[in-house]
Amino acid sequence: MTSDPKSPSPKSASRTRDHLANERTYLAWMRTALGLMGLGIVLARIDEILPEGMLGVRQSWLLGLIACLLGLLMVAIATKNYFDIRQAIELDTYHPQKWWILLISVVLSALGIVLIHGIFNVSD
């Protein structure tokens, strides 16, 4: 029995799947970053939308700026992470990094707390 010369080797097929999964993960981080930047734009402009004195949104521009900056930071970190994982896949040395997930979880949780406090803190 001869193998089909056009079919990829099992190792090659696995590597291809790994690269495609890495790209999907990268795109998911990009969507999250874009969502953060979109939220930042809405927050920065919310005082123009809401009636005067509603919900104490005087500092909404600062919350919007923070969200936009976090989105930009996420783009940079996700891009670096993508290329690091790509190289690790090629060298067959990939090991999942938990610091990345923990960092993003902590930062986004902190942003959520700040947003909730900023939006629902009624100041006189």
CSV table of C-alpha atoms in Angstrom, one decimal:
chain,number,residue,atom,x,y,z
A,1,MET,CA,0.0,0.0,0.0
A,2,THR,CA,1.3,3.4,-0.9
A,3,SER,CA,0.2,6.6,0.8
A,4,ASP,CA,-1.3,9.4,-1.2
A,5,PRO,CA,1.6,11.9,-1.9
A,6,LYS,CA,-0.9,14.8,-1.8
A,7,SER,CA,-2.2,14.1,1.7
A,8,PRO,CA,-0.5,15.9,4.5
A,9,SER,CA,1.4,14.0,7.1
A,10,PRO,CA,-0.4,13.8,10.5
A,11,LYS,CA,2.2,16.1,12.1
A,12,SER,CA,1.7,18.7,9.3
A,13,ALA,CA,-2.0,18.5,9.7
A,14,SER,CA,-1.8,19.0,13.5
A,15,ARG,CA,0.6,21.9,13.0
A,16,THR,CA,-1.8,23.5,10.6
A,17,ARG,CA,-4.7,23.1,13.0
A,18,ASP,CA,-2.6,24.7,15.8
A,19,HIS,CA,-1.8,27.7,13.6
A,20,LEU,CA,-5.4,28.1,12.6
A,21,ALA,CA,-6.4,27.9,16.3
A,22,ASN,CA,-3.8,30.6,17.1
A,23,GLU,CA,-5.2,32.8,14.4
A,24,ARG,CA,-8.8,32.4,15.7
A,25,THR,CA,-7.6,33.2,19.2
A,26,TYR,CA,-5.8,36.3,17.9
A,27,LEU,CA,-9.0,37.5,16.1
A,28,ALA,CA,-11.1,36.9,19.2
A,29,TRP,CA,-8.7,39.2,21.2
A,30,MET,CA,-8.9,41.8,18.4
A,31,ARG,CA,-12.7,41.7,18.6
A,32,THR,CA,-12.5,42.2,22.4
A,33,ALA,CA,-10.0,45.1,21.9
A,34,LEU,CA,-12.3,46.8,19.3
A,35,GLY,CA,-15.2,46.3,21.7
A,36,LEU,CA,-13.3,48.0,24.5
A,37,MET,CA,-12.4,50.9,22.2
A,38,GLY,CA,-16.0,51.2,21.1
A,39,LEU,CA,-17.1,51.3,24.7
A,40,GLY,CA,-14.5,54.0,25.3
A,41,ILE,CA,-15.9,56.1,22.6
A,42,VAL,CA,-19.4,55.8,23.9
A,43,LEU,CA,-18.3,56.6,27.4
A,44,ALA,CA,-16.3,59.6,26.2
A,45,ARG,CA,-19.4,61.0,24.5
A,46,ILE,CA,-22.1,59.9,26.9
A,47,ASP,CA,-22.4,63.3,28.5
A,48,GLU,CA,-23.5,64.7,25.2
A,49,ILE,CA,-26.3,62.2,24.9
A,50,LEU,CA,-27.7,62.2,28.5
A,51,PRO,CA,-29.7,65.0,30.0
A,52,GLU,CA,-27.8,67.5,32.2
A,53,GLY,CA,-27.0,66.2,35.6
A,54,MET,CA,-28.0,62.6,35.0
A,55,LEU,CA,-26.1,59.9,36.8
A,56,GLY,CA,-23.0,62.0,37.6
A,57,VAL,CA,-21.2,61.3,34.3
A,58,ARG,CA,-18.9,64.3,34.5
A,59,GLN,CA,-15.8,62.1,34.4
A,60,SER,CA,-17.1,59.8,31.6
A,61,TRP,CA,-14.4,61.0,29.2
A,62,LEU,CA,-11.8,59.6,31.6
A,63,LEU,CA,-13.5,56.3,31.7
A,64,GLY,CA,-13.7,56.3,28.0
A,65,LEU,CA,-10.1,57.2,27.6
A,66,ILE,CA,-9.1,54.3,30.0
A,67,ALA,CA,-11.2,51.9,27.9
A,68,CYS,CA,-9.7,53.0,24.7
A,69,LEU,CA,-6.2,52.8,26.0
A,70,LEU,CA,-6.8,49.3,27.4
A,71,GLY,CA,-8.1,48.3,24.0
A,72,LEU,CA,-5.0,49.6,22.3
A,73,LEU,CA,-2.8,47.8,24.9
A,74,MET,CA,-4.8,44.6,24.3
A,75,VAL,CA,-4.0,44.9,20.5
A,76,ALA,CA,-0.3,45.2,21.2
A,77,ILE,CA,-0.2,42.3,23.8
A,78,ALA,CA,-2.4,40.0,21.6
A,79,THR,CA,-0.2,40.7,18.6
A,80,LYS,CA,3.0,39.9,20.5
A,81,ASN,CA,1.3,36.8,22.0
A,82,TYR,CA,0.3,35.6,18.5
A,83,PHE,CA,3.8,35.8,17.1
A,84,ASP,CA,5.3,34.1,20.3
A,85,ILE,CA,2.8,31.2,20.0
A,86,ARG,CA,3.4,31.0,16.2
A,87,GLN,CA,7.1,30.6,16.8
A,88,ALA,CA,6.5,28.1,19.6
A,89,ILE,CA,4.3,26.0,17.4
A,90,GLU,CA,7.0,26.0,14.7
A,91,LEU,CA,9.7,25.0,17.2
A,92,ASP,CA,7.3,22.5,18.9
A,93,THR,CA,7.9,24.1,22.3
A,94,TYR,CA,4.4,25.6,23.0
A,95,HIS,CA,3.2,25.6,26.6
A,96,PRO,CA,0.1,27.5,27.6
A,97,GLN,CA,0.7,30.7,29.5
A,98,LYS,CA,-1.6,31.4,32.4
A,99,TRP,CA,-0.2,34.9,33.1
A,100,TRP,CA,-1.8,36.2,30.0
A,101,ILE,CA,-5.3,35.0,31.0
A,102,LEU,CA,-4.9,36.2,34.6
A,103,LEU,CA,-3.6,39.6,33.5
A,104,ILE,CA,-6.5,40.3,31.1
A,105,SER,CA,-9.0,39.0,33.6
A,106,VAL,CA,-7.7,41.2,36.4
A,107,VAL,CA,-7.5,44.3,34.1
A,108,LEU,CA,-11.0,43.8,32.6
A,109,SER,CA,-12.5,43.1,36.1
A,110,ALA,CA,-10.9,46.3,37.4
A,111,LEU,CA,-12.3,48.2,34.4
A,112,GLY,CA,-15.7,46.8,35.1
A,113,ILE,CA,-15.6,47.9,38.7
A,114,VAL,CA,-14.5,51.4,37.7
A,115,LEU,CA,-17.2,51.6,35.1
A,116,ILE,CA,-19.9,50.4,37.5
A,117,HIS,CA,-18.7,52.8,40.1
A,118,GLY,CA,-18.4,55.7,37.7
A,119,ILE,CA,-21.8,55.2,36.0
A,120,PHE,CA,-23.9,54.5,39.1
A,121,ASN,CA,-22.2,56.8,41.6
A,122,VAL,CA,-24.7,59.7,41.8
A,123,SER,CA,-22.9,62.8,42.9
A,124,ASP,CA,-24.6,65.9,44.1
